Amino acid sequence: MKKIVSLGLSVLISASMLLPANASACNHKYMTNSQRPQYKNTRVYCKNTYQNRNIDKSYLVKRINGYMSKVEEARKNGWISKEGYEMIKSFLDKKLAYLENMDNYTPKKQNKPIPKKDENVEDKKTENKETEDKKTEDKKTEDKKDNKKEDKKDNINQGLTAKEQQMVNLVNKERKNNGLKPLIVDIKLTKVARVKSQDMIDKNYFDHTSPTYGSPFDMMKKFGITFMAAGENIAGNQSVENAHVRLMNSPGHRRNILDPNYTHIGIGIKDGGKYGSMFTQMFIKK
């Protein structure tokens, strides 16, 4: 029992000493009056504190991954409960996610006014409009016939955005390269993932536990998702490619993507927030 408690405390205390979970963890109220003028906002203060410790970012990632391995070993040997394992794993995943995304912040770009079109430009194709419309209708009729055959195969993927489909393809490509079956898109799970991404933007947080819906597992149940096993990855980035690379470089997130037990996936991507876009990957075993 002492060994279990000691392991849990050492992971939580040591990991929390590495860096703040978010900007609010190191507030101005902890600064002296002589220090306060040096920093313009909390985020700069956090990054400066991190740099002044002379700790390399790769060292922090390595350190947290070491803790993750110890926790996995403890769970495998039955030294800690399932609840304790999930709590510590969520805690360490949050630290890794913060490390990966702390350098991604960029200020929001101001929307440029859309230039007005020249009202004097005439459409040269007006005379052929009726002919083109007829061709378009004929083409649509042919496409509908072809789509009926394809719908049976791709019906599960209907409703995905281009970015979401791109990330699904990247995930299944990684699984194929590792000899695993591709994940099937669950459109209901996709909608839940979208809600989670939007919730993180609206409530200005970056965590697996939502202040609105609770843990990922509670959230899935609230939306009527049934599963035998489940997992979640979250990321903040400006592009699908960069978000995928960062997830694959994180042991905990990579483990979810390449977990052979999962059968279905839902990916929700929403533009907005301080990172550019919010990504939520939800995995389940049916």
Coordinates of C-alpha atoms in Angstrom, one line a residue:
M1 CA 0.0 0.0 0.0
K2 CA 2.8 2.4 0.8
K3 CA 4.4 1.6 -2.5
I4 CA 1.2 2.5 -4.4
V5 CA 0.6 5.8 -2.5
S6 CA 4.3 6.7 -2.9
L7 CA 4.2 6.1 -6.6
G8 CA 1.0 8.1 -7.1
L9 CA 2.2 11.0 -5.1
S10 CA 5.6 11.1 -6.7
V11 CA 4.1 11.2 -10.2
L12 CA 1.6 13.9 -9.4
I13 CA 3.9 16.1 -7.3
S14 CA 6.9 15.7 -9.6
A15 CA 4.9 16.3 -12.8
S16 CA 3.2 19.3 -11.4
M17 CA 6.6 20.8 -10.6
L18 CA 7.6 20.7 -14.2
L19 CA 5.3 23.4 -15.6
P20 CA 1.8 24.9 -15.1
A21 CA -1.1 23.0 -16.6
N22 CA -2.3 26.3 -18.1
A23 CA -1.8 30.0 -17.9
S24 CA -3.9 30.4 -14.8
A25 CA -1.6 28.1 -12.8
C26 CA 1.0 30.9 -12.5
N27 CA -0.9 34.1 -11.9
H28 CA 0.4 37.6 -11.4
K29 CA -0.7 37.5 -7.7
Y30 CA 2.3 35.3 -7.0
M31 CA 4.7 38.0 -8.3
T32 CA 6.3 40.6 -6.1
N33 CA 5.8 44.3 -6.9
S34 CA 9.4 44.5 -8.2
Q35 CA 8.8 41.6 -10.6
R36 CA 5.4 42.5 -11.9
P37 CA 6.5 45.3 -14.4
Q38 CA 8.8 42.8 -16.2
Y39 CA 5.9 40.8 -17.6
K40 CA 3.0 42.0 -19.7
N41 CA 0.7 39.0 -19.2
T42 CA 0.5 35.7 -17.5
R43 CA 1.4 33.6 -20.5
V44 CA 4.7 35.4 -21.0
Y45 CA 5.4 35.0 -17.3
C46 CA 4.8 31.3 -17.5
K47 CA 7.1 30.9 -20.5
N48 CA 9.9 33.0 -18.9
T49 CA 9.6 30.9 -15.7
Y50 CA 10.0 27.8 -17.8
Q51 CA 13.0 29.2 -19.6
N52 CA 14.7 30.5 -16.4
R53 CA 14.7 27.0 -15.0
N54 CA 17.1 26.0 -17.7
I55 CA 15.1 22.9 -18.4
D56 CA 15.0 21.7 -22.0
K57 CA 11.5 21.0 -23.4
S58 CA 12.7 17.5 -24.6
Y59 CA 13.8 16.8 -21.1
L60 CA 10.4 17.6 -19.8
V61 CA 8.7 15.3 -22.4
K62 CA 11.2 12.5 -21.5
R63 CA 10.5 13.0 -17.8
I64 CA 6.8 12.8 -18.2
N65 CA 7.0 9.8 -20.5
G66 CA 9.1 8.1 -17.8
Y67 CA 6.3 8.7 -15.3
M68 CA 3.8 7.4 -17.8
S69 CA 5.8 4.1 -18.1
K70 CA 5.9 3.7 -14.3
V71 CA 2.1 4.2 -14.1
E72 CA 1.5 1.7 -16.9
E73 CA 3.7 -0.8 -15.1
A74 CA 1.9 -0.2 -11.8
R75 CA -1.5 -0.7 -13.5
K76 CA -0.3 -3.9 -15.2
N77 CA 0.9 -5.3 -11.9
G78 CA -2.3 -4.3 -10.1
W79 CA -0.6 -1.8 -7.8
I80 CA -3.1 0.9 -8.5
S81 CA -6.9 0.9 -9.2
K82 CA -8.4 1.6 -12.6
E83 CA -9.7 5.0 -11.3
G84 CA -6.3 6.0 -10.0
Y85 CA -4.7 4.9 -13.3
E86 CA -7.1 7.0 -15.4
M87 CA -6.7 10.0 -13.1
I88 CA -2.9 10.0 -13.3
K89 CA -2.9 9.1 -17.1
S90 CA -5.3 12.1 -17.8
F91 CA -3.0 14.3 -15.6
L92 CA 0.2 13.4 -17.5
D93 CA -1.5 13.5 -20.9
K94 CA -2.6 17.1 -20.1
K95 CA 1.0 18.0 -19.2
L96 CA 2.2 16.6 -22.5
A97 CA -0.5 18.3 -24.5
Y98 CA 0.4 21.6 -22.8
L99 CA 4.1 21.2 -23.7
E100 CA 3.3 20.3 -27.3
N101 CA 0.9 23.3 -27.8
M102 CA 2.6 26.0 -25.6
D103 CA 4.5 27.3 -28.7
N104 CA 1.6 27.3 -31.0
Y105 CA 0.0 30.5 -29.8
T106 CA -0.5 33.2 -32.5
P107 CA -2.8 36.2 -32.3
K108 CA -6.0 36.1 -34.2
K109 CA -5.8 37.6 -37.6
Q110 CA -8.1 40.5 -38.4
N111 CA -10.6 39.8 -41.1
K112 CA -9.7 41.8 -44.2
P113 CA -12.6 43.5 -46.0
I114 CA -13.7 41.6 -49.0
P115 CA -13.1 43.7 -52.2
K116 CA -16.3 44.6 -54.0
K117 CA -16.8 43.0 -57.4
D118 CA -17.0 45.2 -60.4
E119 CA -20.7 45.6 -61.0
N120 CA -20.1 46.5 -64.7
V121 CA -18.6 43.1 -65.6
E122 CA -21.0 41.1 -67.8
D123 CA -21.4 37.4 -67.9
K124 CA -20.2 36.2 -71.3
K125 CA -21.8 32.8 -70.8
T126 CA -25.4 34.0 -70.3
E127 CA -26.4 33.0 -73.8
N128 CA -25.4 29.4 -73.2
K129 CA -26.9 29.2 -69.7
E130 CA -29.9 27.0 -70.7
T131 CA -27.6 24.5 -72.6
E132 CA -25.2 24.4 -69.7
D133 CA -28.1 23.9 -67.2
K134 CA -29.4 20.9 -69.2
K135 CA -25.9 19.4 -69.3
T136 CA -25.6 19.9 -65.5
E137 CA -28.9 18.2 -64.9
D138 CA -27.9 15.2 -67.0
K139 CA -24.6 15.0 -65.2
K140 CA -26.3 15.1 -61.8
T141 CA -28.7 12.3 -62.9
E142 CA -25.7 10.1 -63.9
D143 CA -23.8 11.0 -60.7
K144 CA -26.9 10.0 -58.6
K145 CA -26.9 6.5 -60.2
D146 CA -23.1 6.1 -59.5
N147 CA -23.5 7.4 -56.0
K148 CA -26.1 4.9 -55.1
K149 CA -23.5 2.2 -55.6
E150 CA -20.9 4.1 -53.6
D151 CA -23.2 5.1 -50.8
K152 CA -23.4 1.5 -49.6
K153 CA -19.6 1.5 -49.1
D154 CA -19.1 5.1 -48.0
N155 CA -22.4 5.8 -46.2
I156 CA -20.6 5.8 -42.8
N157 CA -18.4 8.7 -43.9
Q158 CA -21.2 11.0 -45.1
G159 CA -21.2 14.4 -43.3
L160 CA -17.5 14.7 -42.6
T161 CA -15.7 17.9 -43.4
A162 CA -12.7 17.9 -45.6
K163 CA -10.4 18.4 -42.6
E164 CA -12.1 15.6 -40.6
Q165 CA -11.8 13.2 -43.5
Q166 CA -8.2 14.1 -43.9
M167 CA -7.4 13.3 -40.3
V168 CA -9.3 10.0 -40.5
N169 CA -7.2 9.1 -43.5
L170 CA -4.0 10.0 -41.6
V171 CA -5.0 7.9 -38.6
N172 CA -6.0 4.8 -40.7
K173 CA -2.7 5.2 -42.7
E174 CA -0.7 4.9 -39.5
R175 CA -2.8 1.8 -38.4
K176 CA -2.3 0.2 -41.8
N177 CA 1.5 0.8 -41.6
N178 CA 1.5 -1.0 -38.2
G179 CA -0.5 -4.0 -39.4
L180 CA -3.8 -2.9 -37.8
K181 CA -7.4 -2.7 -39.2
P182 CA -8.7 0.7 -40.1
L183 CA -11.1 2.5 -37.8
I184 CA -14.7 2.9 -39.0
V185 CA -16.1 6.4 -38.8
D186 CA -19.1 6.6 -36.4
I187 CA -21.1 9.7 -37.4
K188 CA -22.8 9.9 -34.0
L189 CA -19.4 9.8 -32.3
T190 CA -18.2 12.5 -34.7
K191 CA -20.9 14.8 -33.7
V192 CA -20.0 14.4 -30.0
A193 CA -16.3 15.1 -30.9
R194 CA -17.4 18.3 -32.6
V195 CA -19.3 19.4 -29.6
K196 CA -16.3 18.8 -27.4
S197 CA -14.0 20.8 -29.7
Q198 CA -16.5 23.7 -29.7
D199 CA -17.0 23.5 -26.0
M200 CA -13.2 23.9 -25.5
I201 CA -13.3 27.0 -27.7
D202 CA -16.4 28.5 -26.1
K203 CA -15.3 27.8 -22.4
N204 CA -11.6 28.6 -23.1
Y205 CA -10.1 25.4 -21.7
F206 CA -7.9 22.6 -22.9
D207 CA -8.6 19.4 -21.0
H208 CA -10.1 16.0 -21.3
T209 CA -12.6 16.8 -18.6
S210 CA -15.3 19.3 -19.8
P211 CA -16.8 21.7 -17.3
T212 CA -20.0 21.2 -19.2
Y213 CA -20.1 17.4 -20.0
G214 CA -17.6 15.9 -17.5
S215 CA -15.1 13.2 -18.6
P216 CA -15.0 11.9 -22.2
F217 CA -16.7 8.7 -21.1
D218 CA -19.5 10.6 -19.3
M219 CA -20.0 12.8 -22.3
M220 CA -20.3 9.8 -24.7
K221 CA -22.9 8.3 -22.4
K222 CA -24.9 11.5 -22.3
F223 CA -25.1 11.6 -26.1
G224 CA -26.2 7.9 -26.2
I225 CA -22.9 6.4 -27.3
T226 CA -22.5 2.8 -26.1
F227 CA -19.0 1.2 -25.9
M228 CA -17.0 -1.6 -24.4
A229 CA -13.8 0.6 -24.3
A230 CA -13.1 4.2 -25.1
G231 CA -10.4 6.9 -25.4
E232 CA -9.9 10.5 -26.4
N233 CA -7.2 12.6 -28.0
I234 CA -7.3 16.4 -28.0
A235 CA -5.0 18.9 -29.8
G236 CA -4.8 22.5 -30.7
N237 CA -3.1 23.5 -33.9
Q238 CA -3.4 25.5 -37.1
S239 CA -3.3 22.5 -39.5
V240 CA -4.4 18.9 -39.7
E241 CA -0.9 17.7 -40.6
N242 CA 0.8 19.4 -37.7
A243 CA -1.8 18.3 -35.2
H244 CA -1.4 14.7 -36.5
V245 CA 2.4 14.8 -36.2
R246 CA 2.3 16.1 -32.7
L247 CA -0.2 13.5 -31.6
M248 CA 1.9 10.7 -33.1
N249 CA 5.0 12.1 -31.3
S250 CA 3.2 11.8 -28.0
P251 CA 3.3 8.3 -26.5
G252 CA -0.1 8.5 -24.9
H253 CA -1.9 9.9 -27.9
R254 CA 0.0 7.5 -30.3
R255 CA -1.1 4.6 -28.1
N256 CA -4.8 5.5 -28.6
I257 CA -4.3 5.9 -32.4
L258 CA -2.6 2.5 -32.7
D259 CA -4.7 0.6 -30.1
P260 CA -5.8 -2.7 -31.8
N261 CA -8.9 -2.9 -29.5
Y262 CA -10.7 0.2 -30.9
T263 CA -13.0 -0.4 -33.8
H264 CA -14.7 3.0 -34.4
I265 CA -13.6 6.7 -34.4
G266 CA -15.2 10.1 -34.4
I267 CA -13.2 13.2 -35.2
G268 CA -14.5 16.7 -34.6
I269 CA -12.5 19.8 -35.8
K270 CA -13.6 23.3 -35.1
D271 CA -11.9 26.5 -36.2
G272 CA -11.2 29.0 -33.4
G273 CA -9.5 29.4 -30.1
K274 CA -6.0 30.5 -29.3
Y275 CA -4.4 27.6 -31.2
G276 CA -6.2 28.2 -34.5
S277 CA -8.3 25.0 -34.5
M278 CA -9.4 22.5 -31.9
F279 CA -9.1 18.8 -32.7
T280 CA -10.9 16.0 -30.8
Q281 CA -10.5 12.3 -31.6
M282 CA -12.8 9.9 -29.8
F283 CA -12.1 6.1 -30.0
I284 CA -14.5 3.3 -29.0
K285 CA -14.7 -0.4 -29.1
K286 CA -18.2 -1.7 -30.0

